[in-house]
Short mmCIF file of C-alpha atoms in Angstrom, two decimals:
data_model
loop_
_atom_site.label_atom_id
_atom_site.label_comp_id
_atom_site.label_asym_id
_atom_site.label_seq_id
_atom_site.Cartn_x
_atom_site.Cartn_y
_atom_site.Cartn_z
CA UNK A 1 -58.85 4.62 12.91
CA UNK A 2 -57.40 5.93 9.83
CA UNK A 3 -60.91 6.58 8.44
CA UNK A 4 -62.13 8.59 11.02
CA UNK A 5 -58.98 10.51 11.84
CA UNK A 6 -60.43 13.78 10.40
CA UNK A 7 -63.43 14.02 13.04
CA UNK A 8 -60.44 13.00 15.82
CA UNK A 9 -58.42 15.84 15.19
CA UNK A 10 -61.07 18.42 14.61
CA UNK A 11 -62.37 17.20 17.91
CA UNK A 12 -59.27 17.45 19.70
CA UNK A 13 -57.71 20.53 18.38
CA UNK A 14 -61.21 22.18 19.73
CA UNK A 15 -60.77 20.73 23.20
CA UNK A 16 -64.12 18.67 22.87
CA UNK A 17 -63.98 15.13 24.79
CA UNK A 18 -64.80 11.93 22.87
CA UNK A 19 -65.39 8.76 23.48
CA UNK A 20 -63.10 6.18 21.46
CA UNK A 21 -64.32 2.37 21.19
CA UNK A 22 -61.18 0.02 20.08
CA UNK A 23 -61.24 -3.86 18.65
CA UNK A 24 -58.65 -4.95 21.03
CA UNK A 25 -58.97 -8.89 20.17
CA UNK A 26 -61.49 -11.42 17.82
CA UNK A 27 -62.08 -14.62 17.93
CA UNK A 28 -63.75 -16.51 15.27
CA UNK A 29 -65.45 -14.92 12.73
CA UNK A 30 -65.88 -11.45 13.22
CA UNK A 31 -67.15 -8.34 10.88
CA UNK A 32 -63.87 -6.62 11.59
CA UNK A 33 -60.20 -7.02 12.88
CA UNK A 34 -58.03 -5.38 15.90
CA UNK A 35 -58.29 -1.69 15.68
CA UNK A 36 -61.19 -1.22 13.81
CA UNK A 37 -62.79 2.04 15.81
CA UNK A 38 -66.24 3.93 16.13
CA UNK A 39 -66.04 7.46 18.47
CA UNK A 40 -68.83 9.37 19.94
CA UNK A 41 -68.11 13.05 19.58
CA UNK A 42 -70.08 16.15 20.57
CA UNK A 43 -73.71 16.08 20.60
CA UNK A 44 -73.40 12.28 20.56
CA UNK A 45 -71.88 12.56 16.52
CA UNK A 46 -71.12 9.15 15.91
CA UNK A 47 -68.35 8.09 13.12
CA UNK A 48 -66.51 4.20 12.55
CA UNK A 49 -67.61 1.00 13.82
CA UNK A 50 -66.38 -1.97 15.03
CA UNK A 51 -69.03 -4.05 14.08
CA UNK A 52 -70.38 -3.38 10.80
CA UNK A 53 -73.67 -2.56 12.80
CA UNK A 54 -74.06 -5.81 15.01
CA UNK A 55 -73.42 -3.96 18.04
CA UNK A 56 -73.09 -0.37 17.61
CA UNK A 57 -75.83 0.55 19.83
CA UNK A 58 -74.24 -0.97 22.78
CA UNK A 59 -71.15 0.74 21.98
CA UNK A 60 -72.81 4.09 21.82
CA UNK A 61 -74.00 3.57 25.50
CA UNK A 62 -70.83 2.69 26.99
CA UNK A 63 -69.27 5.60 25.19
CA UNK A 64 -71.83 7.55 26.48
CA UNK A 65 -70.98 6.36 30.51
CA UNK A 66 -67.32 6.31 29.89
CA UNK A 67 -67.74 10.62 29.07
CA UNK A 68 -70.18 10.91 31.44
CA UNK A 69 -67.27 9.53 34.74
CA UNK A 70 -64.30 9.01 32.48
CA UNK A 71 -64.04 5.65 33.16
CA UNK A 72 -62.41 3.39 30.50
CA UNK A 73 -64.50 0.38 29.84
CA UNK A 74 -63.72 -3.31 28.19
CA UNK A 75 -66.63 -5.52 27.10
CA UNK A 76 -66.50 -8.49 24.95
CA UNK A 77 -69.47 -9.01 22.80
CA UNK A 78 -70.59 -12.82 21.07
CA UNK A 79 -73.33 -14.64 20.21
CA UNK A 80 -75.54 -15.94 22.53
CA UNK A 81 -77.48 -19.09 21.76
CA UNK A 82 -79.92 -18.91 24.09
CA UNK A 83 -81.45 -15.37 22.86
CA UNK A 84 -80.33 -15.17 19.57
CA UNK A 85 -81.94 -11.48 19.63
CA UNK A 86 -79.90 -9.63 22.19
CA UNK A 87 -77.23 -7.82 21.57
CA UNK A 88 -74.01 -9.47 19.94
CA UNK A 89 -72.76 -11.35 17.37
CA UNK A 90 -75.15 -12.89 14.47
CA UNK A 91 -72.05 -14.64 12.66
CA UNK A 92 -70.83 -16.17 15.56
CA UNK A 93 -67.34 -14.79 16.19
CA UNK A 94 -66.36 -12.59 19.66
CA UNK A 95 -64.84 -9.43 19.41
CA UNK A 96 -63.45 -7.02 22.69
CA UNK A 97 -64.07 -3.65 22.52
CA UNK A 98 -61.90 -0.86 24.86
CA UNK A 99 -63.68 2.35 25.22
CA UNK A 100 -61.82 4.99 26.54
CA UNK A 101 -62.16 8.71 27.04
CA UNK A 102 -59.90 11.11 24.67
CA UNK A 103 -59.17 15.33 25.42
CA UNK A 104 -55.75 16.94 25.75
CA UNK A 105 -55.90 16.81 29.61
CA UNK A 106 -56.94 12.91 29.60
CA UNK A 107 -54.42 11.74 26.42
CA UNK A 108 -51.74 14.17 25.62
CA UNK A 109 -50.17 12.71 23.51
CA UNK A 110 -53.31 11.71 20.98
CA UNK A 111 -52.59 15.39 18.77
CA UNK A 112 -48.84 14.00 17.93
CA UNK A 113 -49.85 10.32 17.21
CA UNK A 114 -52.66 11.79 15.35
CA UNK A 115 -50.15 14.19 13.05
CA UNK A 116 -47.96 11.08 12.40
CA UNK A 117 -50.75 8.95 11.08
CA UNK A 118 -51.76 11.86 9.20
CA UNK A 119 -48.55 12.58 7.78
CA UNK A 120 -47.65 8.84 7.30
CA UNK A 121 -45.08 8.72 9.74
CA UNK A 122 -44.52 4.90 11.43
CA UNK A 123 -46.29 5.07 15.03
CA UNK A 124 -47.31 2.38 17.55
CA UNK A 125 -49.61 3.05 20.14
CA UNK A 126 -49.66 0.72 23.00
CA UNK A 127 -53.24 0.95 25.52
CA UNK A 128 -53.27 -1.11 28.80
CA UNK A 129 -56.46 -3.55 28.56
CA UNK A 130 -56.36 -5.09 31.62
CA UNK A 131 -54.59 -6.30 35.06
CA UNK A 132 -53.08 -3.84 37.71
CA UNK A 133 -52.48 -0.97 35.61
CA UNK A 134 -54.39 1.97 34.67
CA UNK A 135 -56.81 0.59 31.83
CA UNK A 136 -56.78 3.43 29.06
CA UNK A 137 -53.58 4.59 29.97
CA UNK A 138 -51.30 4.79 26.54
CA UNK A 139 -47.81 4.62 25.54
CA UNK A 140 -46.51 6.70 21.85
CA UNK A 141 -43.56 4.60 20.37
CA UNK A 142 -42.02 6.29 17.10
CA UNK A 143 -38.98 4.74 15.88
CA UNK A 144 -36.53 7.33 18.03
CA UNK A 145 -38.67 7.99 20.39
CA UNK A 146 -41.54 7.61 23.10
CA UNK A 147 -44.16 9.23 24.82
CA UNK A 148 -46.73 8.78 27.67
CA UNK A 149 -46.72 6.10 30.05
CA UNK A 150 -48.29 3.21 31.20
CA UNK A 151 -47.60 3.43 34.97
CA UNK A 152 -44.38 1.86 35.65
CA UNK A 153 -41.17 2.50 33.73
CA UNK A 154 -40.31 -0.88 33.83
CA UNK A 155 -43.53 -1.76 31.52
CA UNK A 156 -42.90 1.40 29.55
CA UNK A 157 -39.67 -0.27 28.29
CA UNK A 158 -40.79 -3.50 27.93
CA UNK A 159 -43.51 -2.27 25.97
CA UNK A 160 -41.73 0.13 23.98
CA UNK A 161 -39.27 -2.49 22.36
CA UNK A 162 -42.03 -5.00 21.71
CA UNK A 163 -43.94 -1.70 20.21
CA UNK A 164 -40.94 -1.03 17.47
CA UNK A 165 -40.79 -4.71 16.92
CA UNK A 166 -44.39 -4.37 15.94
CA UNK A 167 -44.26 -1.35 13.75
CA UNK A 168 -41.31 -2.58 11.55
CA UNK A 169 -43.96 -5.53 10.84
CA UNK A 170 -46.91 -3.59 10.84
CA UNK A 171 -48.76 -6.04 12.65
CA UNK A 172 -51.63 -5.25 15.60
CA UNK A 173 -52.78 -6.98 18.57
CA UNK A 174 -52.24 -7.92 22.32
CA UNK A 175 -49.09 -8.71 24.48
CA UNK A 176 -48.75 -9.71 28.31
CA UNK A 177 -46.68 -8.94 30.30
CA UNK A 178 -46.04 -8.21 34.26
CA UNK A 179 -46.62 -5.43 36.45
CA UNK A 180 -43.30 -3.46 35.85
CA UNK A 181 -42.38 -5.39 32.60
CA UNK A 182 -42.04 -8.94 33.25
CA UNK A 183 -41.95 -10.80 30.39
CA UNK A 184 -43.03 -14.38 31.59
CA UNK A 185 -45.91 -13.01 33.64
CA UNK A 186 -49.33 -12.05 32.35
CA UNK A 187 -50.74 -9.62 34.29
CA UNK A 188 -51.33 -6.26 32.56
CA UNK A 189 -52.73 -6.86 28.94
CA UNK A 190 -51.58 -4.03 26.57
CA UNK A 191 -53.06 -3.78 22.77
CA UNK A 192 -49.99 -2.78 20.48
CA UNK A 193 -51.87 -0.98 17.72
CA UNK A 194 -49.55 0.28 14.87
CA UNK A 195 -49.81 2.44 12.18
CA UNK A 196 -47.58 1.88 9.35
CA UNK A 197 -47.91 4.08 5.92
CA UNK A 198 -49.80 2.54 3.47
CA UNK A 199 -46.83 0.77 0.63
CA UNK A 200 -46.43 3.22 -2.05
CA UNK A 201 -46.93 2.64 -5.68
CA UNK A 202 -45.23 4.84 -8.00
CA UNK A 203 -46.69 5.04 -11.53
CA UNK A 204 -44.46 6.92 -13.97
CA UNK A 205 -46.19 8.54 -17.49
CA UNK A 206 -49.74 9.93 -17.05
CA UNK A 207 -51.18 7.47 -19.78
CA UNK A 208 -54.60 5.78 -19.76
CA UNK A 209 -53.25 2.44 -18.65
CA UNK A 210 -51.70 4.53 -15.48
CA UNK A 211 -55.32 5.80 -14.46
CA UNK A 212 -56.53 1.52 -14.58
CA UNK A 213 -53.41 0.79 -12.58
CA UNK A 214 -53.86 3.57 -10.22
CA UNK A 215 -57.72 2.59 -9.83
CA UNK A 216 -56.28 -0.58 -8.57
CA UNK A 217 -53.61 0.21 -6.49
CA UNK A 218 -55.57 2.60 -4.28
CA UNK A 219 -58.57 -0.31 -4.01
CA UNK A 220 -55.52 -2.47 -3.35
CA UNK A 221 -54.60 -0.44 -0.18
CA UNK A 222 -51.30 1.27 -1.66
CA UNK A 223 -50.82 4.88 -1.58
CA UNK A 224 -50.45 5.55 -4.82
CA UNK A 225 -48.68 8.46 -6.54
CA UNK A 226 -48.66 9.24 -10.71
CA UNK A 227 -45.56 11.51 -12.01
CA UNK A 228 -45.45 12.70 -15.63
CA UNK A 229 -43.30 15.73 -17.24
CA UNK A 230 -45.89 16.95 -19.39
CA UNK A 231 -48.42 19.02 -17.41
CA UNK A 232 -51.25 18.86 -20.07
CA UNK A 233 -51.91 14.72 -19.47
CA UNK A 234 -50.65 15.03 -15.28
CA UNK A 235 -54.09 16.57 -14.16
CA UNK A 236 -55.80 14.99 -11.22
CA UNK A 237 -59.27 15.17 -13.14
CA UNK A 238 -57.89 11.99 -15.27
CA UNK A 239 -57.26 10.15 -12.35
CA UNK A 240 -58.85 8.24 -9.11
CA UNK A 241 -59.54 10.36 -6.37
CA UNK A 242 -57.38 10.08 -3.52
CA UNK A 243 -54.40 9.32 -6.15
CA UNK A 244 -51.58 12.13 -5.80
CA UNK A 245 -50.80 13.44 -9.36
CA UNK A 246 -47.38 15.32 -9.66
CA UNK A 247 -45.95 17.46 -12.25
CA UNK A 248 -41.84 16.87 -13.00
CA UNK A 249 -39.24 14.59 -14.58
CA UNK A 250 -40.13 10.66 -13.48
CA UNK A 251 -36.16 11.00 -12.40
CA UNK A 252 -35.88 13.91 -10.75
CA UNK A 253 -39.39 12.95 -8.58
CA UNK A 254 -37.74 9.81 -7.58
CA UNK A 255 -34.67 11.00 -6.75
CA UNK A 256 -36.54 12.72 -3.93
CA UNK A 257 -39.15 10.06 -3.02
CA UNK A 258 -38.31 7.59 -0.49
CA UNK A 259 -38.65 3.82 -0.97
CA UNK A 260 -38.74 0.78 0.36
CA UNK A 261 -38.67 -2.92 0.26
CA UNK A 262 -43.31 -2.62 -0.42
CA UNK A 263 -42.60 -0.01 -2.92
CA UNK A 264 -44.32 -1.19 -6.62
CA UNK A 265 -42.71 1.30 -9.39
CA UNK A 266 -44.44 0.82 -12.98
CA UNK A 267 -42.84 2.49 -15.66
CA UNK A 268 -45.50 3.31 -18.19
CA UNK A 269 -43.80 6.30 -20.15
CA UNK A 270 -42.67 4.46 -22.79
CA UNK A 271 -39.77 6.68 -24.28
CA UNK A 272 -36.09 6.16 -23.64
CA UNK A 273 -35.52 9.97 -22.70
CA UNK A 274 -37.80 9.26 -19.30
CA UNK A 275 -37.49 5.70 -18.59
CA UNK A 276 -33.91 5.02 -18.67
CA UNK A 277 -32.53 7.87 -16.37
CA UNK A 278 -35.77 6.93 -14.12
CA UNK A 279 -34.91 2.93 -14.24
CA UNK A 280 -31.31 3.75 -13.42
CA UNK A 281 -31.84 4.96 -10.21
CA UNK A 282 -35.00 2.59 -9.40
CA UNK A 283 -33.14 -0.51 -9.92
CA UNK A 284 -30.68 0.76 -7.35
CA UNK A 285 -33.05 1.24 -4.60
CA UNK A 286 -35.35 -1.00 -2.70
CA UNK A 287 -38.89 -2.38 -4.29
CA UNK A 288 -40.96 -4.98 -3.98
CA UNK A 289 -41.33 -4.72 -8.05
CA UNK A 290 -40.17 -2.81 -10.82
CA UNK A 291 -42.25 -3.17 -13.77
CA UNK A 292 -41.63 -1.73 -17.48
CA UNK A 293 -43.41 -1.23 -20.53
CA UNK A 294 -42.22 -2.47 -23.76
CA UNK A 295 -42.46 -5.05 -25.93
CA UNK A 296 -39.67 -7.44 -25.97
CA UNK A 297 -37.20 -5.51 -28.50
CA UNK A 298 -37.65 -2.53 -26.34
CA UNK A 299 -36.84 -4.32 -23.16
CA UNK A 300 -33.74 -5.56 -24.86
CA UNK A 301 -32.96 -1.68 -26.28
CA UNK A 302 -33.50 0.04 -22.83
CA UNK A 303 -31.56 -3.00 -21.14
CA UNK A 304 -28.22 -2.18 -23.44
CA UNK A 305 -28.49 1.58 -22.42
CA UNK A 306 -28.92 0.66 -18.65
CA UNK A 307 -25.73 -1.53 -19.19
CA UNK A 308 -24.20 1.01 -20.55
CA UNK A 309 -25.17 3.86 -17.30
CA UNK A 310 -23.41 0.61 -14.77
CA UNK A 311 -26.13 -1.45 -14.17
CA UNK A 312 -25.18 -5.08 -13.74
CA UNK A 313 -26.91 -8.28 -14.42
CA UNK A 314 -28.14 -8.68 -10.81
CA UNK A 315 -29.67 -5.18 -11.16
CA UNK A 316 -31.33 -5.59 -14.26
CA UNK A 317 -32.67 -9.12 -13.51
CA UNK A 318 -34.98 -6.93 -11.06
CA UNK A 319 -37.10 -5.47 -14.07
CA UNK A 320 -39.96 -6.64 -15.01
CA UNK A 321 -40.68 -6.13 -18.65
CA UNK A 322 -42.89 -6.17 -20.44
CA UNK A 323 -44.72 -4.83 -17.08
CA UNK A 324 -48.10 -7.05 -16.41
CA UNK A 325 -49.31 -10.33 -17.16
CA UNK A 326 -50.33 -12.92 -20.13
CA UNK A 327 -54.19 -12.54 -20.74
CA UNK A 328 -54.61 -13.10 -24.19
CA UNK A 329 -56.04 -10.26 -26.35
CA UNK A 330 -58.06 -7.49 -25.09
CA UNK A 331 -61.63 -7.45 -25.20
CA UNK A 332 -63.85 -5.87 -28.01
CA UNK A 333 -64.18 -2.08 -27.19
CA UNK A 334 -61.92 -2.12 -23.92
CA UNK A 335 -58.30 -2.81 -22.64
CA UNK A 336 -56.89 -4.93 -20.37
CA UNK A 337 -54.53 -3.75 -17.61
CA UNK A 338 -52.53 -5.99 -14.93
CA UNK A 339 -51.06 -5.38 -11.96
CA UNK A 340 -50.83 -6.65 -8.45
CA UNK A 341 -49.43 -10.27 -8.59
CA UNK A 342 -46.25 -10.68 -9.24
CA UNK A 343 -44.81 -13.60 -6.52
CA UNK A 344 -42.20 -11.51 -5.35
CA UNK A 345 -44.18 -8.97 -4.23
CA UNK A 346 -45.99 -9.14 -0.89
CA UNK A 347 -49.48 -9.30 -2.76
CA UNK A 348 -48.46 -11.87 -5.07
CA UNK A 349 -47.17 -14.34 -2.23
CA UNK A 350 -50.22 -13.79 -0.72
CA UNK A 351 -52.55 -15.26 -3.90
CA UNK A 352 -49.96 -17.66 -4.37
CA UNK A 353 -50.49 -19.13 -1.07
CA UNK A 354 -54.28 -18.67 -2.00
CA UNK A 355 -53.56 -21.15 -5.16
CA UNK A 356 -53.11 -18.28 -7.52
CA UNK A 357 -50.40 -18.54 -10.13
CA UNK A 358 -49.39 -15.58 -10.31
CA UNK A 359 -50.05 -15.93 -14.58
CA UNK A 360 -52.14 -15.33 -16.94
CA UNK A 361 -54.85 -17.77 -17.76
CA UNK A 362 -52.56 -20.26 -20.51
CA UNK A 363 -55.80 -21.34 -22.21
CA UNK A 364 -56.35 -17.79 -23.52
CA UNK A 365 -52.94 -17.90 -26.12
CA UNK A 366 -50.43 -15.71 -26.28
CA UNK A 367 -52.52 -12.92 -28.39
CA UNK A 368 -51.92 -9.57 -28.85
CA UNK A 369 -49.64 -6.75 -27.51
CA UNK A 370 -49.99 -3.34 -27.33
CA UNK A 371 -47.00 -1.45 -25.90
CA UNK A 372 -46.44 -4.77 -24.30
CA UNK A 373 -48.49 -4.23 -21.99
CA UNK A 374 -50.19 -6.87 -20.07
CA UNK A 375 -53.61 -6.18 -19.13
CA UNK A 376 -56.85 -7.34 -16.66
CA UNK A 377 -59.03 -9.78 -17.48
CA UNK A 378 -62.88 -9.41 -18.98
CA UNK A 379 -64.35 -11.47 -15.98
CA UNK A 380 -65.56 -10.27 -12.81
CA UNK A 381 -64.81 -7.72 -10.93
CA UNK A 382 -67.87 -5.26 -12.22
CA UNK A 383 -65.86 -2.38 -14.18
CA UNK A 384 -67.25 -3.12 -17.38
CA UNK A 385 -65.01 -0.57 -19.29
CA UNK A 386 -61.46 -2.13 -17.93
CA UNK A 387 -63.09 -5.35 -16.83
CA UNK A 388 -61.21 -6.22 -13.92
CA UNK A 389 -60.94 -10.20 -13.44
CA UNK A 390 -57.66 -10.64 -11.58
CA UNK A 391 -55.01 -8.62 -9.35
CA UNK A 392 -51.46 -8.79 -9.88
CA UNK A 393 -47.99 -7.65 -11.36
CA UNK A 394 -46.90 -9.95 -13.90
CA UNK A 395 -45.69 -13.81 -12.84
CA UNK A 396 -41.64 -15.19 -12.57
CA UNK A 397 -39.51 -14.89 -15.98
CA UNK A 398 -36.96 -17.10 -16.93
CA UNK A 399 -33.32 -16.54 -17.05
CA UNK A 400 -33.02 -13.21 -15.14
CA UNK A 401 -33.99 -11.16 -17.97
CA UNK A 402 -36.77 -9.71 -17.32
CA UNK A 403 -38.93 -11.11 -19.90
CA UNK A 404 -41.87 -13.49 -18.98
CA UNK A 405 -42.25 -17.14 -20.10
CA UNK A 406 -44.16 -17.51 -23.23
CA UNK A 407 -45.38 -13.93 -23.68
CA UNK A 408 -44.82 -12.59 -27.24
CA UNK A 409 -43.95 -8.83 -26.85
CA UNK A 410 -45.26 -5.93 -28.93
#
């Protein structure tokens, strides 16, 4: 829903009803998960999908009865062997779709979950699916607090604490549970849907490597937000759209910037005066990585001086440096940049489960090093100028120092 959430709000906020189609569940292969959603606005505007345009058209109609009486709706679409030409499913999967009507007098509380999404603030929304409750009804579940209901306060609490459960995983899809609540029955289907902020990536020093990491992290899914002191490189014309460029000391912004165990911080500045009051304070916070860069000697320089601000070995074990991974030398007329996986980041155990390494390819050499800086591979990925081959923040080191096995540093 994130996608369409402009055209929501406008809607809304003018007091124009809408029709809002929901993946509730999938089975098999499917074009697109739980909560993928399409809405039918005024004059029949149409924005989302849930199908990737397998059965869009059916979801139009039923939007179009459901603001017609108000009615919510659940269909479940497939493929049908028989007539392989009506509507459903060509790749074979199943997918359930909710429609529901939305307007301030039939979902009141639709403006605030909107705002949070918007604004990035944790929300779960809970819909009743099915059974002996009122289908379309919702339930609002923030982290300190709740509102709506789902007919019974007995389900609204049940719901409610499975809801938080959900959101501090981030995870979607349906529970069961009985008419007021009951936990062993399966009754009253509700679809948990939760919106967690996208992990943030921090890159510090507004360098050309930090626009080819930024291009990455925001296809990667990560919010992701470039901070350099010097105004004249920090312009948002040098970067991605989308990326949030901001203009002050790398350890002043973080000192004001939340994180948390799926925060990425690469530290790309390169100079002692920025990067060691800025890795200070990272290395005492929670992140999924912390990535420098610097070739070996330099790790070993800014290491001393971190030593010397408190941090102990446990702290500075953290770092990753030099930041990236082993590619070998960069290509004629381009640069490589790495980022993205690193095993102890939730991206990296993901390709490692995958049968990635999390490494560099070891038949390439050690090569050269600029800034030691690891960079992307020449294969692949269709960006010619960076060439893009792999994803990830650079593999294990030995030893707890921060250095990686067999690179050769700048």
């Amino acid at each position: 829903m994130r996608e369409i959430l402009p055209a929501l709000r406008r809607w809304y906020a003018g007091g124009e009803p809408f029709g809002l189609a929901t993946v509730v569940s999938v089975s098999r292969s499917a074009p697109r998960g739980p909560g993928a959603a399409m809405a039918v606005g005024p004059g029949e505007e149409v924005v989302g999908s849930v199908s990737g345009g397998c059965v869009e058209g059916a979801v139009f109609e039923m939007a179009r009865e459901v603001l017609a009486d108000g009615a919510a709706r659940l269909h479940t679409f497939g493929y049908s062997d028989d007539d392989a030409f009506a509507v459903g499913l060509t790749c074979g999967g199943e997918i359930t779709v909710l429609v529901r009507t939305v307007s301030p007098g039939t979902d009141a509380v639709f403006g605030a979950v909107a705002d949070s999404v918007a604004a990035h603030r944790p929300v779960t929304v809970a819909t009743v699916t099915d059974g002996p409750a009122p289908r379309g009804a919702t339930l609002a579940v923030w982290a300190d607090e709740a509102a709506g209901s789902l007919g019974s306060e007995g389900l609204d609490a049940a719901v409610a604490a499975d809801a938080r459960g959900v959101l501090a995983q981030g995870s979607t899809g349906m529970r069961h549970y009985g008419p007021r609540g009951q936990r062993r029955e399966d009754d009253v289907s509700v679809f948990l849907h939760a919106f967690a902020p996208p992990p943030r990536m921090l890159v510090f020093g507004a360098i050309d490597y930090a626009a080819a990491v930024a291009r990455i992290g925001d296809f990667l899914g990560y919010r992701v937000t470039v901070c350099d002191a010097r105004a004249v490189f920090a312009t948002p014309k040098r970067f991605p759209e989308g990326v949030e460029v901001v203009v002050d000391w790398p350890h002043r912004y973080l000192d004001r910037t939340e994180t948390d165990a799926r925060t990425v911080v690469c530290v790309l500045t390169h100079d002692p005066k920025f990067d060691v009051p800025l890795l200070e304070q990272a290395l005492r916070r929670p992140a999924a990585y912390i990535g420098a860069m610097g070739s070996r000697r330099t790790h070993e320089h800014r290491a001393e001086r971190l030593r010397e601000a408190g941090l102990g070995e446990e702290q500075l074990a953290r770092l990753r440096s030099p930041v990236g991974l082993d590619l070998g030398p960069a290509p004629r007329g381009g640069r490589r940049v790495r980022g993205g996986g690193d095993r102890r980041t939730p991206l990296g155990r993901q390709r490692s489960a995958a049968g990635g390494d999390g490494r560099g390819d070891p038949s390439r050499g050690p090569g050269s090093r600029r800034c030691g800086f690891r960079g992307f591979g020449s294969r692949g990925f269709g960006f010619r100028r960076f060439g893009f081959r792999r994803f990830g923040f650079r593999g294990p080191v030995r030893g707890g120092t921060g250095t990686p096995a067999g690179s050769a540093g700048a």
